[in-house]
CSV table of C-alpha atoms in Angstrom, one decimal:
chain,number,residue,atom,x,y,z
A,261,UNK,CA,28.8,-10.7,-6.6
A,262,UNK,CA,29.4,-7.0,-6.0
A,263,UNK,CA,26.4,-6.4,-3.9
A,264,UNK,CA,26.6,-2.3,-4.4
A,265,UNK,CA,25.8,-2.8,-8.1
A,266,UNK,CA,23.3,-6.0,-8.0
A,267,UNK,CA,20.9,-4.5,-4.4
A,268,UNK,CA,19.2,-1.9,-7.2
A,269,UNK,CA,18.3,-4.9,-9.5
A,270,UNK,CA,17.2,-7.6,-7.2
A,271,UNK,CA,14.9,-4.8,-5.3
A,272,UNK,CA,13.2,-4.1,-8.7
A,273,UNK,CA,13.1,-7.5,-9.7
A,274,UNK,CA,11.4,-8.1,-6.0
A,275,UNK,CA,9.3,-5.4,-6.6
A,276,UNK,CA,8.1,-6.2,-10.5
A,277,UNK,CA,7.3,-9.6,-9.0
A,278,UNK,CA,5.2,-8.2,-6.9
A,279,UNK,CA,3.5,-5.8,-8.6
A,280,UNK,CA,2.8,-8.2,-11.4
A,281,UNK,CA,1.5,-11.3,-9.3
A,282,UNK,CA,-1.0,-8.7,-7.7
A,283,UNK,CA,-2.5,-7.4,-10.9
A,284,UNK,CA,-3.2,-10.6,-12.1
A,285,UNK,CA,-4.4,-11.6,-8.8
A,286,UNK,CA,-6.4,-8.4,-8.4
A,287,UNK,CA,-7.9,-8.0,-11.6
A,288,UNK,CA,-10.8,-10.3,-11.1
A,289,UNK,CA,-12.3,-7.5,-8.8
A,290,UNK,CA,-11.3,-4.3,-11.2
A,291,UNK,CA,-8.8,-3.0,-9.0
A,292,UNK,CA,-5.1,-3.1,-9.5
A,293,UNK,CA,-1.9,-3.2,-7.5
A,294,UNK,CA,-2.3,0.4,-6.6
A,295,UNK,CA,-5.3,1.0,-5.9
A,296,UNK,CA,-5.1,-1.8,-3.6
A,297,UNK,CA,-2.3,0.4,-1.6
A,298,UNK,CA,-4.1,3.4,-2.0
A,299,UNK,CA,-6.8,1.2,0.0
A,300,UNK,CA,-4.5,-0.2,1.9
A,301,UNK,CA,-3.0,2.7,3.1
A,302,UNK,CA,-6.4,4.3,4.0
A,303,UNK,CA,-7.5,1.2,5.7
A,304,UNK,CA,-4.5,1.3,7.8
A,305,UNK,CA,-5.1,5.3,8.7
A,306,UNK,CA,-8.1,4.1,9.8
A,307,UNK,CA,-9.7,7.9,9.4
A,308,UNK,CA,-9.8,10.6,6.5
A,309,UNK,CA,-6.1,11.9,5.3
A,310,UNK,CA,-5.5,14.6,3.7
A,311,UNK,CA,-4.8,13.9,-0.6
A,312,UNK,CA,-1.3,15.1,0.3
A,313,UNK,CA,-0.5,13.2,3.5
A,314,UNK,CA,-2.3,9.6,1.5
A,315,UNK,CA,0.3,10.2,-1.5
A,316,UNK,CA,2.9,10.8,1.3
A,317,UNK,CA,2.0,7.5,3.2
A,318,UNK,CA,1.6,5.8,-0.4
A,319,UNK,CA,5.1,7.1,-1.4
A,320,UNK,CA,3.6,7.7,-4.4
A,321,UNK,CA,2.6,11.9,-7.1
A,322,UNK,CA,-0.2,13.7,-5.7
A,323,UNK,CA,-1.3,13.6,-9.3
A,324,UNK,CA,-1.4,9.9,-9.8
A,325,UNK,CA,-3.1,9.6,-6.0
A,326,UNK,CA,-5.4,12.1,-7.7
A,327,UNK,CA,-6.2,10.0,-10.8
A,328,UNK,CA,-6.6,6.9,-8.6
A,329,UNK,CA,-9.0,8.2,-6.4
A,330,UNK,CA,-11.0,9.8,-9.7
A,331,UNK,CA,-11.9,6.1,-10.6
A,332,UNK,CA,-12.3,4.6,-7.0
A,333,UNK,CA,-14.5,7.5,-6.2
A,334,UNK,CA,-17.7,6.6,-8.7
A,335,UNK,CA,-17.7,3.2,-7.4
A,336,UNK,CA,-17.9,3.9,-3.7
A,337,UNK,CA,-14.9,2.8,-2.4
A,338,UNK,CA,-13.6,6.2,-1.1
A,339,UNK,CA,-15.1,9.6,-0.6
A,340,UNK,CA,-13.3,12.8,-0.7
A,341,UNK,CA,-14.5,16.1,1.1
A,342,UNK,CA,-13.5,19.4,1.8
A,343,UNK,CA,-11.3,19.6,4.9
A,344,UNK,CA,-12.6,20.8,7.8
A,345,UNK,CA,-10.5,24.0,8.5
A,346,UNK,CA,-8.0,24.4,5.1
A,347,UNK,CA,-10.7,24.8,2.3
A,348,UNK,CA,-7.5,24.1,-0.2
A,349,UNK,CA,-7.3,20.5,1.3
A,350,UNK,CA,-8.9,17.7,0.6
A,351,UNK,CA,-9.9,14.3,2.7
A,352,UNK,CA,-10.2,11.0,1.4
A,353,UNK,CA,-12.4,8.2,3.3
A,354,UNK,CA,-12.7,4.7,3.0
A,355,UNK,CA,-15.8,3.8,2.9
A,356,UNK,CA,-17.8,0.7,3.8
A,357,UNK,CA,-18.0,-0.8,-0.2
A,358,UNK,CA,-14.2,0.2,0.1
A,359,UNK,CA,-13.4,-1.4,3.4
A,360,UNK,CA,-15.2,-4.5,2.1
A,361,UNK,CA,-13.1,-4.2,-1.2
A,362,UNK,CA,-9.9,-3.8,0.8
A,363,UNK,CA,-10.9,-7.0,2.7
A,364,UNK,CA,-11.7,-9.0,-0.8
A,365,UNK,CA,-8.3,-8.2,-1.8
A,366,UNK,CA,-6.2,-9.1,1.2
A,367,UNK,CA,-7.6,-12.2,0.8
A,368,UNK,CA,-7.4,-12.4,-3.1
A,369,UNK,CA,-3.5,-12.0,-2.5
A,370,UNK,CA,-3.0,-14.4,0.4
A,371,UNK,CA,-1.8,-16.9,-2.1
A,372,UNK,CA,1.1,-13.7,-3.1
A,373,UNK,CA,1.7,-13.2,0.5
A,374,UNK,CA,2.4,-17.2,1.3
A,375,UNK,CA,4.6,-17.3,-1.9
A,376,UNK,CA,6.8,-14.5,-0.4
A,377,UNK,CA,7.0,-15.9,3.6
A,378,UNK,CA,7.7,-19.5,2.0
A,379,UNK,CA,11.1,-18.1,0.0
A,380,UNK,CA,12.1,-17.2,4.2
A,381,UNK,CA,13.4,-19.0,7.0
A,382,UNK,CA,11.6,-18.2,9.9
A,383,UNK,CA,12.5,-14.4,11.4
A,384,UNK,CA,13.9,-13.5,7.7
A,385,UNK,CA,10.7,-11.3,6.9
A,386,UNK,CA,11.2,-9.1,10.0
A,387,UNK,CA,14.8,-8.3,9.2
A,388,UNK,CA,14.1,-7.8,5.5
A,389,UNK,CA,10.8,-5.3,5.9
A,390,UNK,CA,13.4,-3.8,8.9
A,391,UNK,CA,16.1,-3.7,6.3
A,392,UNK,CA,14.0,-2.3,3.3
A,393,UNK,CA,12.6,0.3,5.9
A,394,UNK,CA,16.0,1.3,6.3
A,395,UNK,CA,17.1,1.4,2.5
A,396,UNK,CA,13.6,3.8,1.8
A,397,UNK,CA,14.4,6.1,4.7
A,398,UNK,CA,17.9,6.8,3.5
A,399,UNK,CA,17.2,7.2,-0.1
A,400,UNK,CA,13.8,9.5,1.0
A,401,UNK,CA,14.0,10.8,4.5
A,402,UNK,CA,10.4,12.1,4.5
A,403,UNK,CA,8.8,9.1,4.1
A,404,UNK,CA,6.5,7.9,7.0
A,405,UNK,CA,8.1,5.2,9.1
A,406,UNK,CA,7.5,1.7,7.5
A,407,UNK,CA,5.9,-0.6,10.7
A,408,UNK,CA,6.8,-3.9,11.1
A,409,UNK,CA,3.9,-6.2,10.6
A,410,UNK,CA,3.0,-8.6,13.1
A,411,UNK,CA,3.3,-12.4,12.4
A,412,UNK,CA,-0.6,-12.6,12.1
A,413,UNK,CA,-1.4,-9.2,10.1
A,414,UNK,CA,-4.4,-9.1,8.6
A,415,UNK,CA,-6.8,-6.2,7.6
A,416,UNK,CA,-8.8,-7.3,11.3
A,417,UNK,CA,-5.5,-5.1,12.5
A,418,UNK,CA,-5.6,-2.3,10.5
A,419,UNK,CA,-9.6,-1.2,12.4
Protein backbone atom coordinates (compact mmCIF):
# COMPACT_ATOMS: atom_id res chain seq x y z
CA UNK A 1 0.00 0.00 0.00
CA UNK A 2 1.51 3.32 -1.01
CA UNK A 3 0.49 5.14 2.10
CA UNK A 4 1.09 8.86 0.38
CA UNK A 5 -1.80 8.16 -2.01
CA UNK A 6 -4.25 5.93 0.40
CA UNK A 7 -3.76 8.58 4.08
CA UNK A 8 -6.20 11.24 1.96
CA UNK A 9 -8.92 8.42 1.50
CA UNK A 10 -8.86 6.57 4.71
CA UNK A 11 -9.04 10.16 6.60
CA UNK A 12 -12.29 10.86 4.61
CA UNK A 13 -13.52 7.56 4.89
CA UNK A 14 -12.88 8.05 8.91
CA UNK A 15 -14.36 11.22 8.71
CA UNK A 16 -17.75 10.29 6.52
CA UNK A 17 -18.10 7.62 9.13
CA UNK A 18 -18.27 9.82 11.49
CA UNK A 19 -20.18 12.41 10.30
CA UNK A 20 -22.79 10.01 9.13
CA UNK A 21 -23.15 7.86 12.45
CA UNK A 22 -23.68 11.24 14.27
CA UNK A 23 -26.49 12.60 12.12
CA UNK A 24 -28.36 9.58 12.51
CA UNK A 25 -27.50 9.56 16.06
CA UNK A 26 -28.29 13.23 16.53
CA UNK A 27 -31.25 13.58 14.59
CA UNK A 28 -33.66 12.48 17.20
CA UNK A 29 -32.98 15.87 19.01
CA UNK A 30 -32.99 18.26 15.65
CA UNK A 31 -29.49 18.93 15.65
CA UNK A 32 -26.97 17.63 13.35
CA UNK A 33 -23.23 16.76 13.31
CA UNK A 34 -22.34 20.38 13.11
CA UNK A 35 -24.18 21.96 15.07
CA UNK A 36 -23.18 19.58 17.66
CA UNK A 37 -19.42 21.02 17.17
CA UNK A 38 -20.48 24.40 16.89
CA UNK A 39 -21.84 23.50 20.53
CA UNK A 40 -19.17 21.61 21.24
CA UNK A 41 -16.71 24.07 20.55
CA UNK A 42 -18.62 26.77 22.58
CA UNK A 43 -18.99 24.45 25.43
CA UNK A 44 -15.37 23.82 25.50
CA UNK A 45 -14.58 27.94 25.31
CA UNK A 46 -16.51 27.94 28.18
CA UNK A 47 -17.31 31.92 27.57
CA UNK A 48 -18.58 34.13 24.53
CA UNK A 49 -16.18 34.00 21.27
CA UNK A 50 -16.15 36.09 18.83
CA UNK A 51 -18.30 34.60 15.25
CA UNK A 52 -14.75 34.74 13.77
CA UNK A 53 -12.65 33.11 16.46
CA UNK A 54 -15.84 30.11 16.88
CA UNK A 55 -15.51 29.45 12.92
CA UNK A 56 -11.65 29.54 13.59
CA UNK A 57 -11.91 27.00 16.58
CA UNK A 58 -14.62 25.01 14.41
CA UNK A 59 -12.22 24.96 11.39
CA UNK A 60 -15.04 25.56 9.61
CA UNK A 61 -16.70 29.56 6.76
CA UNK A 62 -17.76 32.31 8.81
CA UNK A 63 -20.74 32.12 6.56
CA UNK A 64 -21.79 28.61 7.38
CA UNK A 65 -20.91 29.30 11.38
CA UNK A 66 -23.29 32.25 10.46
CA UNK A 67 -26.11 30.11 9.04
CA UNK A 68 -25.72 27.54 11.92
CA UNK A 69 -26.09 29.88 14.54
CA UNK A 70 -29.31 31.62 12.50
CA UNK A 71 -31.14 28.29 13.36
CA UNK A 72 -29.70 27.53 16.88
CA UNK A 73 -30.39 31.00 17.85
CA UNK A 74 -34.51 30.87 17.80
CA UNK A 75 -34.43 27.89 19.78
CA UNK A 76 -32.21 29.10 22.69
CA UNK A 77 -29.31 27.26 22.43
CA UNK A 78 -26.88 30.14 21.82
CA UNK A 79 -27.16 33.89 21.99
CA UNK A 80 -25.22 36.34 20.04
CA UNK A 81 -24.53 40.04 21.08
CA UNK A 82 -22.62 42.92 20.17
CA UNK A 83 -19.08 42.79 21.36
CA UNK A 84 -18.20 44.71 24.02
CA UNK A 85 -15.49 47.20 22.54
CA UNK A 86 -15.44 46.22 18.40
CA UNK A 87 -19.17 47.16 17.46
CA UNK A 88 -18.22 45.08 14.02
CA UNK A 89 -17.91 41.89 16.12
CA UNK A 90 -20.07 39.68 17.20
CA UNK A 91 -20.28 37.07 20.45
CA UNK A 92 -21.84 33.96 20.53
CA UNK A 93 -22.99 32.23 24.01
CA UNK A 94 -24.01 29.00 25.02
CA UNK A 95 -26.75 29.19 26.84
CA UNK A 96 -28.31 27.05 29.48
CA UNK A 97 -31.09 25.19 26.86
CA UNK A 98 -27.74 24.93 24.78
CA UNK A 99 -25.48 23.62 27.52
CA UNK A 100 -28.30 21.11 28.31
CA UNK A 101 -28.51 20.31 24.49
CA UNK A 102 -24.71 19.89 24.24
CA UNK A 103 -25.00 17.43 27.27
CA UNK A 104 -28.04 15.39 25.53
CA UNK A 105 -25.85 14.91 22.66
CA UNK A 106 -22.58 13.79 24.16
CA UNK A 107 -24.52 11.24 25.52
CA UNK A 108 -26.64 10.48 22.38
CA UNK A 109 -23.21 9.73 20.72
CA UNK A 110 -21.48 7.70 23.43
CA UNK A 111 -22.49 4.62 21.59
CA UNK A 112 -20.24 6.50 18.32
CA UNK A 113 -17.58 7.25 20.69
CA UNK A 114 -17.27 3.41 22.17
CA UNK A 115 -17.44 2.23 18.46
CA UNK A 116 -14.30 4.31 17.61
CA UNK A 117 -12.07 3.48 21.11
CA UNK A 118 -13.12 -0.33 20.60
CA UNK A 119 -11.37 -0.43 16.71
CA UNK A 120 -7.97 0.74 19.29
CA UNK A 121 -5.63 -1.09 21.36
CA UNK A 122 -5.14 0.70 24.43
CA UNK A 123 -2.82 4.18 23.94
CA UNK A 124 -3.73 4.08 20.06
CA UNK A 125 -6.34 7.05 20.45
CA UNK A 126 -3.74 9.35 21.98
CA UNK A 127 -1.20 8.88 19.24
CA UNK A 128 -3.88 9.01 16.49
CA UNK A 129 -5.72 12.47 17.86
CA UNK A 130 -1.65 13.49 18.36
CA UNK A 131 -1.04 12.32 14.87
CA UNK A 132 -4.22 13.91 13.24
CA UNK A 133 -3.28 17.17 15.19
CA UNK A 134 -0.17 17.03 13.45
CA UNK A 135 -1.57 16.27 9.87
CA UNK A 136 -4.35 19.54 10.41
CA UNK A 137 -1.50 21.84 11.61
CA UNK A 138 0.69 21.26 8.59
CA UNK A 139 -1.90 21.37 5.96
CA UNK A 140 -3.55 24.73 8.03
CA UNK A 141 -1.04 26.34 10.27
CA UNK A 142 -3.66 28.72 11.77
CA UNK A 143 -5.74 26.44 13.20
CA UNK A 144 -6.03 26.35 17.04
CA UNK A 145 -4.00 23.63 18.75
CA UNK A 146 -6.07 20.29 18.77
CA UNK A 147 -5.88 19.13 22.89
CA UNK A 148 -5.54 15.75 23.63
CA UNK A 149 -8.51 14.47 25.49
CA UNK A 150 -8.17 12.84 28.68
CA UNK A 151 -9.14 9.16 29.06
CA UNK A 152 -12.31 10.17 30.95
CA UNK A 153 -13.57 13.30 28.77
CA UNK A 154 -16.80 14.20 29.16
CA UNK A 155 -18.70 17.52 28.73
CA UNK A 156 -18.35 17.67 33.07
CA UNK A 157 -14.64 18.77 31.64
CA UNK A 158 -15.40 21.20 29.27
CA UNK A 159 -17.19 23.80 32.62
Amino acid sequence: MSTGSELPIALRAAYLALHRQSEAQFAAHGVTADQFVLLATLARGGHALTQRELARRMSSDPSTVRAMLALLEPRGFVERSTHPTDARARTVALTAAGERMFRQLWTAGEPIRARMLDALEPGEAETLVRLLARVAGALNPELPPIHEPSPSHSPEDEA
